[in-house]
mmCIF file of C-alpha atoms and ligand atoms in Angstrom:
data_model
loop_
_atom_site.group_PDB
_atom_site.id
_atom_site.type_symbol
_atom_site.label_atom_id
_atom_site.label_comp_id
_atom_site.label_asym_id
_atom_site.label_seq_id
_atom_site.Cartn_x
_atom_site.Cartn_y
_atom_site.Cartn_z
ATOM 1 C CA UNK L 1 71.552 98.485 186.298
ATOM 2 C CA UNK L 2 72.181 97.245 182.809
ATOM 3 C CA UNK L 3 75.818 96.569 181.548
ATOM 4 C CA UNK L 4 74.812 96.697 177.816
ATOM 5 C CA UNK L 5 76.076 100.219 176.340
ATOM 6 C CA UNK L 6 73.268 101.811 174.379
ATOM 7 C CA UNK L 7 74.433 103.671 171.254
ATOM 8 C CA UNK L 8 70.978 103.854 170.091
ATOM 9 C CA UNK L 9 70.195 106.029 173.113
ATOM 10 C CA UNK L 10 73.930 107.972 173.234
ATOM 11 C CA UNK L 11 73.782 108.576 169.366
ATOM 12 C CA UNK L 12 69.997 110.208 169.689
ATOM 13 C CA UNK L 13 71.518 112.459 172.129
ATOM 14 C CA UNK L 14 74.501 113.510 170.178
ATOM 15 C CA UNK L 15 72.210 113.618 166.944
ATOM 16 C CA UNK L 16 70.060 116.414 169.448
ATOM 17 C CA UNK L 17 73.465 118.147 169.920
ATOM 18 C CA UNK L 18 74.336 118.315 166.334
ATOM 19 C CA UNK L 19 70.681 119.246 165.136
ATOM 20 C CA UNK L 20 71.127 122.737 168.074
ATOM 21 C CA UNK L 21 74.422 123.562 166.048
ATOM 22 C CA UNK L 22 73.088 123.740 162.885
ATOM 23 C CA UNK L 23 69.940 125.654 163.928
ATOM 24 C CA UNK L 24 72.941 128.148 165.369
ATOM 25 C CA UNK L 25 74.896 128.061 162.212
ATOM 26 C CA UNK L 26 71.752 129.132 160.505
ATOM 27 C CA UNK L 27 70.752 131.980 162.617
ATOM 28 C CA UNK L 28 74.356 132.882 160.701
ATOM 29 C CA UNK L 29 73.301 131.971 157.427
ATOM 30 C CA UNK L 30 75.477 129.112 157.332
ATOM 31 C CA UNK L 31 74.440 125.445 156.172
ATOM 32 C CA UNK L 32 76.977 122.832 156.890
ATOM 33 C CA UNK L 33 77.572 120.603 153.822
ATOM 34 C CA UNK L 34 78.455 117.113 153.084
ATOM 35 C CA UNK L 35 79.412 115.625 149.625
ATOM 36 C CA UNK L 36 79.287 111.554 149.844
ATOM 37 C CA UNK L 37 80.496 110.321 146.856
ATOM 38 C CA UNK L 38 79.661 106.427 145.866
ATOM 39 C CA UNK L 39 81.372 104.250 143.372
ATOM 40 C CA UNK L 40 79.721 101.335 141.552
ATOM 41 C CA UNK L 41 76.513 98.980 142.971
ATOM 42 C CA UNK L 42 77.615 97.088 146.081
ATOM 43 C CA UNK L 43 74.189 96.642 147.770
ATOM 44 C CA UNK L 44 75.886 97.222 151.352
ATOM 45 C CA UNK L 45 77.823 100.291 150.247
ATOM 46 C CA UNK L 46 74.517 101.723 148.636
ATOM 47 C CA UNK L 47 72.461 101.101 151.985
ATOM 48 C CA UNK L 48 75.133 102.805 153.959
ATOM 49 C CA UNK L 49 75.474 105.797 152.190
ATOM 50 C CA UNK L 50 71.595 106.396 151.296
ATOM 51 C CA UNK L 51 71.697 106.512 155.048
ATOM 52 C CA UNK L 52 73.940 108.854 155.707
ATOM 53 C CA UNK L 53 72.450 111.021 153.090
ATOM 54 C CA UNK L 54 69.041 110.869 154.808
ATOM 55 C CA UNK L 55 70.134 111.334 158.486
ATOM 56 C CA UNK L 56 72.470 114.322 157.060
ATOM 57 C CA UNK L 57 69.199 116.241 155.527
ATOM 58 C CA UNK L 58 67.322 115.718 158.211
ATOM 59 C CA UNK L 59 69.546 117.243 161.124
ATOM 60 C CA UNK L 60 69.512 120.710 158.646
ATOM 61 C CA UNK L 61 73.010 119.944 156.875
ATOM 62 C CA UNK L 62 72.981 119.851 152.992
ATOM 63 C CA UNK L 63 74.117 116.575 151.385
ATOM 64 C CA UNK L 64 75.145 116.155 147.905
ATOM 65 C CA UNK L 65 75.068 112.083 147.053
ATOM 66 C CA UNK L 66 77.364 111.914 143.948
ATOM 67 C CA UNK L 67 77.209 108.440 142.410
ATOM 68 C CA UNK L 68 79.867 106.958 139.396
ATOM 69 C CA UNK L 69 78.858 103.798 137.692
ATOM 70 C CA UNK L 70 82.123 101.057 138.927
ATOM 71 C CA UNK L 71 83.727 101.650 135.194
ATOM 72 C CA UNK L 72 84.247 105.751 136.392
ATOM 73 C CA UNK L 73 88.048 106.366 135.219
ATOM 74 C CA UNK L 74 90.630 107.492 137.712
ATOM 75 C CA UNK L 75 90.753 111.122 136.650
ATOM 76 C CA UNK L 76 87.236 112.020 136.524
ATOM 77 C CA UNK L 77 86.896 110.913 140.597
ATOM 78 C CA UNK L 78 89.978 113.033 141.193
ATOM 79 C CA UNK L 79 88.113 116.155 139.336
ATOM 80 C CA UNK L 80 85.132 116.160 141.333
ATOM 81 C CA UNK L 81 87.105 115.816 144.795
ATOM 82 C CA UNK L 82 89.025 118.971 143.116
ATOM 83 C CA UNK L 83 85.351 120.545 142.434
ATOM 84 C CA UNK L 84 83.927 120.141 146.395
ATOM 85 C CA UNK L 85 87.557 120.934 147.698
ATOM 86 C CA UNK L 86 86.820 124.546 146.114
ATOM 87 C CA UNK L 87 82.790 124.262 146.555
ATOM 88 C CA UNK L 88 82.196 126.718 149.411
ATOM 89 C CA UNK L 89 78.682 124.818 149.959
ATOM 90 C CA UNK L 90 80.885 121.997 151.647
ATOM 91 C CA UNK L 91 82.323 121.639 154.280
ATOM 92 C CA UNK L 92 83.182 117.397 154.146
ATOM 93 C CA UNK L 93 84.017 115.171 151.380
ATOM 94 C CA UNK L 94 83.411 111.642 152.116
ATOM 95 C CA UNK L 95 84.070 108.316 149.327
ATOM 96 C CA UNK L 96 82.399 104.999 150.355
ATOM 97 C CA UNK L 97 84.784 102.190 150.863
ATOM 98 C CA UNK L 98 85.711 99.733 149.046
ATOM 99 C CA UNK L 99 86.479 101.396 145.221
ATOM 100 C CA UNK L 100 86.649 99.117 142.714
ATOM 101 C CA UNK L 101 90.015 97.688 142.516
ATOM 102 C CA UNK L 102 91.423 99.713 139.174
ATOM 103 C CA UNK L 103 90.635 102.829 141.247
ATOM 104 C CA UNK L 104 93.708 104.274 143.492
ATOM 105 C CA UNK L 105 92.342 105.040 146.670
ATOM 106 C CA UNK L 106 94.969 106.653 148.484
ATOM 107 C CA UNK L 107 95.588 109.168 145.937
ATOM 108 C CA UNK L 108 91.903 109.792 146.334
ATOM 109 C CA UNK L 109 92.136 110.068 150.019
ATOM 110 C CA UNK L 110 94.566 112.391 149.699
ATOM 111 C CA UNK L 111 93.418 114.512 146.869
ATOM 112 C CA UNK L 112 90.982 115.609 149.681
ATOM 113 C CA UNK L 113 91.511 118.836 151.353
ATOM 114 C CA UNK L 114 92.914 118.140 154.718
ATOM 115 C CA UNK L 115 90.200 120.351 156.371
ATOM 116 C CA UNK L 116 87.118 118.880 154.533
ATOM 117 C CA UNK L 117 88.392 115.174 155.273
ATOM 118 C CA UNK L 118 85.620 114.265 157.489
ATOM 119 C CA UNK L 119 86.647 110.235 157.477
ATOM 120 C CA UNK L 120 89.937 111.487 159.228
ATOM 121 C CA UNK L 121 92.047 109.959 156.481
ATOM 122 C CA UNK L 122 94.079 112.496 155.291
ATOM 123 C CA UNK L 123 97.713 111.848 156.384
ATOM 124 C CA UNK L 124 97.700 115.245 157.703
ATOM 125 C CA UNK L 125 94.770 114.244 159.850
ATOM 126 C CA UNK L 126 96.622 111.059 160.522
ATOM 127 C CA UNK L 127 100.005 112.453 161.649
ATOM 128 C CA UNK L 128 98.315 115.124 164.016
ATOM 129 C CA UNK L 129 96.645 112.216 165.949
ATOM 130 C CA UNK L 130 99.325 110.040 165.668
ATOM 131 C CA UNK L 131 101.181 113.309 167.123
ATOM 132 C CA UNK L 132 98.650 113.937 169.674
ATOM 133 C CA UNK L 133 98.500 117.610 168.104
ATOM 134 C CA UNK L 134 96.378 119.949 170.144
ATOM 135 C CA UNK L 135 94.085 122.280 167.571
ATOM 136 C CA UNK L 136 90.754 120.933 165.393
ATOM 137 C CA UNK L 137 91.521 118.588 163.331
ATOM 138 C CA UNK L 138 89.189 115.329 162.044
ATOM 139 C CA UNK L 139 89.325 112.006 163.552
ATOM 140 C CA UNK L 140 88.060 108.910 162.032
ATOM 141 C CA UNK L 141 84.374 108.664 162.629
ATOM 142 C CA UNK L 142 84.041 105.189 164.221
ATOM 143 C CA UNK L 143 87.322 105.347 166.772
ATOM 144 C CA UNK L 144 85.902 108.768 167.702
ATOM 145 C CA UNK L 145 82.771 107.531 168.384
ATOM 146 C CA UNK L 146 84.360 104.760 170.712
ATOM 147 C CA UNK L 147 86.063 107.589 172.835
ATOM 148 C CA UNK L 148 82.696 109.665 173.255
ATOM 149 C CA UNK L 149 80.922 106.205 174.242
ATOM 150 C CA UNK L 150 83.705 105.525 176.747
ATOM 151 C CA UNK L 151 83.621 109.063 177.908
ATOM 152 C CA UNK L 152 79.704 108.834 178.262
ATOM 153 C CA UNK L 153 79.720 105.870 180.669
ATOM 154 C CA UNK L 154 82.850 106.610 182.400
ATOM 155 C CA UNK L 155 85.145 104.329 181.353
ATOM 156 C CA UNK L 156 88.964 106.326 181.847
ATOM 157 C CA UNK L 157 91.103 104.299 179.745
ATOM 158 C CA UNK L 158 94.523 105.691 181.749
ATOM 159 C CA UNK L 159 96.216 103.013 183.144
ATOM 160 C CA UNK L 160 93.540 100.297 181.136
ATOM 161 C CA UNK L 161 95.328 97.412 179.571
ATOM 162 C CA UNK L 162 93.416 97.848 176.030
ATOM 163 C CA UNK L 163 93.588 95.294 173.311
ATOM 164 C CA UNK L 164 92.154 96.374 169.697
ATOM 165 C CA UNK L 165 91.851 93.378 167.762
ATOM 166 C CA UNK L 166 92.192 94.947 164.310
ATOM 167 C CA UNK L 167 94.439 97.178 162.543
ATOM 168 C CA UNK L 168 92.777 98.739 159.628
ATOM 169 C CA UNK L 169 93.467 102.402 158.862
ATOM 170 C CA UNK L 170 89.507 103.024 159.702
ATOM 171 C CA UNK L 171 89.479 101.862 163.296
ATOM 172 C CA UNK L 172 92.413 99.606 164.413
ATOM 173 C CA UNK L 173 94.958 102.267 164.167
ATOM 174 C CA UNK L 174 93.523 105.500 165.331
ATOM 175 C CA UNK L 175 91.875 104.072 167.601
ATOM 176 C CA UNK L 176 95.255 102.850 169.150
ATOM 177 C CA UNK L 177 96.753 106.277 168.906
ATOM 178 C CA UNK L 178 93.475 107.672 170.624
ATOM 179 C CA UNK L 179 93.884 104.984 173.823
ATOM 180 C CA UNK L 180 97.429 105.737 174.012
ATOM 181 C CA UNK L 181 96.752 109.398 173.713
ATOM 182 C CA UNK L 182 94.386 108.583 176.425
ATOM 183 C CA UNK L 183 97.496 106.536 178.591
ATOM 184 C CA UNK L 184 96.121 103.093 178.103
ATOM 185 C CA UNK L 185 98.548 100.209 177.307
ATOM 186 C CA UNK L 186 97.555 99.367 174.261
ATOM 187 C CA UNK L 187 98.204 96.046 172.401
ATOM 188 C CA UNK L 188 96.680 96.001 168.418
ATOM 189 C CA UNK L 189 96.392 92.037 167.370
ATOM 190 C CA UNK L 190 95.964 90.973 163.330
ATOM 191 C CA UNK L 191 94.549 87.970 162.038
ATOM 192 C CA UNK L 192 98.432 86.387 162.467
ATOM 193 C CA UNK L 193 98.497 87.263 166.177
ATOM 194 C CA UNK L 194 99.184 83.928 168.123
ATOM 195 C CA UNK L 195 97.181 82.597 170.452
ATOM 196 C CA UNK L 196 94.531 85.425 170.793
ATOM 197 C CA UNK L 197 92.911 84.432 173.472
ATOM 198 C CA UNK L 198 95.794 84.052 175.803
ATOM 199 C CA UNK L 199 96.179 88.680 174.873
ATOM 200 C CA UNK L 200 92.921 89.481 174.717
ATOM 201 C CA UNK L 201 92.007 87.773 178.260
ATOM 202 C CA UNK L 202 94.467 90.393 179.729
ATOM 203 C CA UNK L 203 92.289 93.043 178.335
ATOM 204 C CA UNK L 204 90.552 95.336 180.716
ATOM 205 C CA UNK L 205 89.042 97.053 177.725
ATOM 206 C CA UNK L 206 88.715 94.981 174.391
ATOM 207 C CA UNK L 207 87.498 96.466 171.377
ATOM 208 C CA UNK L 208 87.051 94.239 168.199
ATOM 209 C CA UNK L 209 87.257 95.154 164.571
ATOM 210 C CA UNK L 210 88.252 92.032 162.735
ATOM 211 C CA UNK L 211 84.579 91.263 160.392
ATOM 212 C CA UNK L 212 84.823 87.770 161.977
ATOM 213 C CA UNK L 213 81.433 86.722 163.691
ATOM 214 C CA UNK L 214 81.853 85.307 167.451
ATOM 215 C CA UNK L 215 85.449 85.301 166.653
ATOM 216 C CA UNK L 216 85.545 86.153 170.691
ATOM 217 C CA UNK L 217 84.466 83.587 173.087
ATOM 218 C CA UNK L 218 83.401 84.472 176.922
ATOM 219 C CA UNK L 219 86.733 82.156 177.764
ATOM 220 C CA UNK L 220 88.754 84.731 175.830
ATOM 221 C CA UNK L 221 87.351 87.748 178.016
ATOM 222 C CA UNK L 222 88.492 88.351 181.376
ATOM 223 C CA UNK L 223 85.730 89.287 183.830
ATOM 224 C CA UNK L 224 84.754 92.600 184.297
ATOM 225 C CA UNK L 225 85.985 93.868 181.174
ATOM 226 C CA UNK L 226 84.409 96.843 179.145
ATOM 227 C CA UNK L 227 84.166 95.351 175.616
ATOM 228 C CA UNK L 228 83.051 97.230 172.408
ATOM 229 C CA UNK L 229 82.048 95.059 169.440
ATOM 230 C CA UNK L 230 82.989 97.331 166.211
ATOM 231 C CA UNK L 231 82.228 93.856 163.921
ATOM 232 C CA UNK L 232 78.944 94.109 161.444
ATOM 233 C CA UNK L 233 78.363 90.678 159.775
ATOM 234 C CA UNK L 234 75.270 89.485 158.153
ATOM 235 C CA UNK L 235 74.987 85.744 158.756
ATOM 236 C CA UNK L 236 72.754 83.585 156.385
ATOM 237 C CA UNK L 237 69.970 83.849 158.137
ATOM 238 C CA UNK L 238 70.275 87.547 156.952
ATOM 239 C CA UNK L 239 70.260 88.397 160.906
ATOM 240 C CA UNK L 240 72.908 91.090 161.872
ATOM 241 C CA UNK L 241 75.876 89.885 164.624
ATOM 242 C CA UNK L 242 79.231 91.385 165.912
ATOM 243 C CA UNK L 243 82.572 89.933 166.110
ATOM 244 C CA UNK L 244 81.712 88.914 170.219
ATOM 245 C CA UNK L 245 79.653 86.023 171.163
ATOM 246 C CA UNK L 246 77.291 88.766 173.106
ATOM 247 C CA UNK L 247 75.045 86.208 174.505
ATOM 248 C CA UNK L 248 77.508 84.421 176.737
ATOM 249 C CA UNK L 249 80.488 87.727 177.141
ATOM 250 C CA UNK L 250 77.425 89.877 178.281
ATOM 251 C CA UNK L 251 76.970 87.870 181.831
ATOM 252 C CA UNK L 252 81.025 88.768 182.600
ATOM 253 C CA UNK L 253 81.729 92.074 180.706
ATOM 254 C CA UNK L 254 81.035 95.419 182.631
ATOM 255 C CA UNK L 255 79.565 97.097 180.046
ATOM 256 C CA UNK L 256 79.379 95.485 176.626
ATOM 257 C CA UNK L 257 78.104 96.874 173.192
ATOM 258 C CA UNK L 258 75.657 95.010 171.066
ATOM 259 C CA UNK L 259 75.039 94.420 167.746
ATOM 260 C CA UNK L 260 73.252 96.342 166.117
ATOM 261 C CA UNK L 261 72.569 99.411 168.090
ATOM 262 C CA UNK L 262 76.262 99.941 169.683
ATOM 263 C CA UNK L 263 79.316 101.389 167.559
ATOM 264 C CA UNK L 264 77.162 101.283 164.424
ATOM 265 C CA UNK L 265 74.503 104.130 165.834
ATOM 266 C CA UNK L 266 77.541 106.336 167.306
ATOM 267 C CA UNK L 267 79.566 106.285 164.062
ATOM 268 C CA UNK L 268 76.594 107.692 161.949
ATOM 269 C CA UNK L 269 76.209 110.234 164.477
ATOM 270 C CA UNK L 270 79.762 111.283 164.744
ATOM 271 C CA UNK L 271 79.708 111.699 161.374
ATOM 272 C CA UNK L 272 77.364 114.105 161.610
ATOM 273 C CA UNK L 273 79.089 115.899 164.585
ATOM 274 C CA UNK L 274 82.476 116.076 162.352
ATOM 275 C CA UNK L 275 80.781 117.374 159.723
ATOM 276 C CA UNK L 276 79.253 120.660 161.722
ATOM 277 C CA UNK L 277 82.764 121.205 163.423
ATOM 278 C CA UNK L 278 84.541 121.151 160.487
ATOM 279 C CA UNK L 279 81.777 123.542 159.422
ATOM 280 C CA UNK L 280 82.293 125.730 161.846
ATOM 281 C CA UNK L 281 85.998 124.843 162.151
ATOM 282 C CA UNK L 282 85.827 126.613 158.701
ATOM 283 C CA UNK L 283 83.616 129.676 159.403
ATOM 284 C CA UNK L 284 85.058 130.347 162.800
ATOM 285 C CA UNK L 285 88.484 130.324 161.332
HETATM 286 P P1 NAD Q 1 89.394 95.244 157.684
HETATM 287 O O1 NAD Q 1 89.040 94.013 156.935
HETATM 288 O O2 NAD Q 1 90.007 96.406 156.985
HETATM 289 O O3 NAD Q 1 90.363 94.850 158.881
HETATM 290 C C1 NAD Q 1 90.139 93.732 159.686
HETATM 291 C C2 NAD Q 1 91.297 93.570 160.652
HETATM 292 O O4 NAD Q 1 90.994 92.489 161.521
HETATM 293 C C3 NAD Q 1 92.629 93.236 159.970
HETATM 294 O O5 NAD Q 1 93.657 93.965 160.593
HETATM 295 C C4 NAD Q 1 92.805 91.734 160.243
HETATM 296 O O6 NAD Q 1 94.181 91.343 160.328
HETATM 297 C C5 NAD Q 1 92.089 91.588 161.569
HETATM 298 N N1 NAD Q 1 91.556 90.238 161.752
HETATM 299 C C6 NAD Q 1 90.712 89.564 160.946
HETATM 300 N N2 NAD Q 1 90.467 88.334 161.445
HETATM 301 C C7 NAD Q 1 91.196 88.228 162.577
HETATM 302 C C8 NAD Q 1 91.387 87.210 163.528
HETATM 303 N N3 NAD Q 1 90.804 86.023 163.384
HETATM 304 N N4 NAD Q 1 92.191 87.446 164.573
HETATM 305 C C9 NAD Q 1 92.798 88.635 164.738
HETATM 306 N N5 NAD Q 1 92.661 89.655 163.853
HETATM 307 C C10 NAD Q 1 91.871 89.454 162.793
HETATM 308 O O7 NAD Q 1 88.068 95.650 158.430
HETATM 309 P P2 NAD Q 1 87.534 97.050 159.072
HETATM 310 O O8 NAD Q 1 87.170 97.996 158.005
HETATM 311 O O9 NAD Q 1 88.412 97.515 160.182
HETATM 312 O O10 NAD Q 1 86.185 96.475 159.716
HETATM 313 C C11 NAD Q 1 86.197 95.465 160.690
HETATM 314 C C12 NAD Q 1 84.759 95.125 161.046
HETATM 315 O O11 NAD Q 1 84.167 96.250 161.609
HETATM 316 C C13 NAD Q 1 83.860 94.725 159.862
HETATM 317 O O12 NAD Q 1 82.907 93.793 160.323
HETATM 318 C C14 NAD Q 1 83.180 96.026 159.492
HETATM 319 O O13 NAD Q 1 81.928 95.819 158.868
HETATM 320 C C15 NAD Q 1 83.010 96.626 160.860
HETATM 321 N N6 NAD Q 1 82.941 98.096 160.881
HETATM 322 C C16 NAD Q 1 81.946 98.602 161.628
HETATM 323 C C17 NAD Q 1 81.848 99.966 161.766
HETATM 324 C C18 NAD Q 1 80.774 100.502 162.643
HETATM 325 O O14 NAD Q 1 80.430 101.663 162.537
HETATM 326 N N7 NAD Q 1 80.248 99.688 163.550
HETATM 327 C C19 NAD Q 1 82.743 100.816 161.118
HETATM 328 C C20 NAD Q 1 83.783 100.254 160.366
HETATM 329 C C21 NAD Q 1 83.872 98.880 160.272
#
């Protein structure tokens, strides 16, 4: 049996899932709705949203792409999140990291309503997972996606000596407060973490998020280790490659994600989930 983890395969199933909910939701007249809203012309940021907006349409959910040229003015970003906070056709707001630097994105994140924050931003959001809070409430898409992966092939992280390498506010952190919800031991390095080798080499489960390609060697993995590769970084060659030296860490790891078709696959897809719960999150009351 294989030890590579496909999200290809995981995120086609979960895309199935999601597609059955909305046919539901519409034998209830009810559409679940997504407003992605896109600041400026970064080629990667385009890509990335364009597909989101396609794989949204085409599981049944309506998607409203909302694009500002990278000169938009604070106030008139803030009046549209006001407009789809009150717009009954959605049911997630979403803006496309990074905004242009004379933009203030945390007042945009949280201008968002709390219960249309699909990207799990929302400090609301944040301090109910950070809580472990029982009730619905959005996670951050890629972290989530993670936990169902882990879930799917049986990986229990209780007791797991987990280190995240990577603390951003989009996967580092919740995903630390999800292990440790889940009783791992969780260690979360940065890029001034000494020695990282010597900590992630105690790592029963390693999960990367630093955007530094092969930044993790086979000598810094201990054998047997589950490791999931969050890193996307497009070399010269223009070829796609994680933050793990896959090649070599796949011949000790247990089960190992690859690059691309691992985390990249199940974060679309749990975007799509979040966005039907907090649909019917919304209509189910
Ligand atoms: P970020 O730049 O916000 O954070 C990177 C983190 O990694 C920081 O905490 C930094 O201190 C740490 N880091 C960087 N170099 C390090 C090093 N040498 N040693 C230890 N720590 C180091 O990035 P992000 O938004 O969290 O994204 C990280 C990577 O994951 C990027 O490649 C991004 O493209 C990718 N990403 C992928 C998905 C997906 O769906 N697969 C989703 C989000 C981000």
């Amino acid at each position: 049996m294989t030890n590579i983890i496909d999200g290809r395969q995981l995120a086609k199933k979960l895309n199935l899932q999601t597609k059955r909910r909305v046919e539901c939701l519409a034998k209830r007249k009810i559409q679940p709705g997504i407003a992605l809203i896109l600041v400026g012309d970064d080629p990667a940021s385009l890509i990335y949203t364009r597909n989101k907006h396609r794989r949204t349409t085409k599981l049944g959910i309506h998607s409203v792409l909302k694009r500002f040229p990278a000169t938009v003015d604070q106030a008139t970003v803030m009046a549209t999140i006001k407009q789809y906070n009150h717009d009954e056709s959605i049911d997630a707001i979403i803006v496309q990291e990074p905004l242009p630097s004379h933009l203030d994105g945390q007042a945009i994140t949280n201008a968002i309503r709390p219960d249309k924050d699909v990207d799990g931003l929302h400090p609301l959001n944040l301090g109910k997972l950070y809580g472990n809070q029982t009730g619905h409430y959005p996670i951050a898409c890629t972290p989530r996606g993670i936990m169902t992966m882990l879930d799917h092939y049986r990986v229990n992280p209780a007791g797991m000596n987990a280190v995240i390498v990577g603390r951003s506010i989009l996967v580092g952190k919740p995903l630390a407060a999800l292990l440790t919800n889940a009783d791992a031991t969780v260690s979360v390095a940065n890029r001034y973490t000494k020695n990282l080798p010597a900590l992630t080499r105690q790592a029963d489960l390693l999960v990367v998020a630093a955007g530094s390609p092969h930044l993790i060697k086979k000598s810094a993995v201990k054998p047997g280790a589950v490791v999931i590769d969050v890193g996307i970084n497009r070399l010269p060659s223009g070829k796609l490659t994680g933050d793990v030296d896959f090649d070599n860490v796949k011949d000790i790891a247990k089960l190992i994600t690859p690059v691309p078709g691992g985390v990249g696959q199940m974060t679309i897809a749990t975007l799509m989930q979040q966005t039907v719960d907090l649909a019917e999150w919304r209509h189910n009351g």
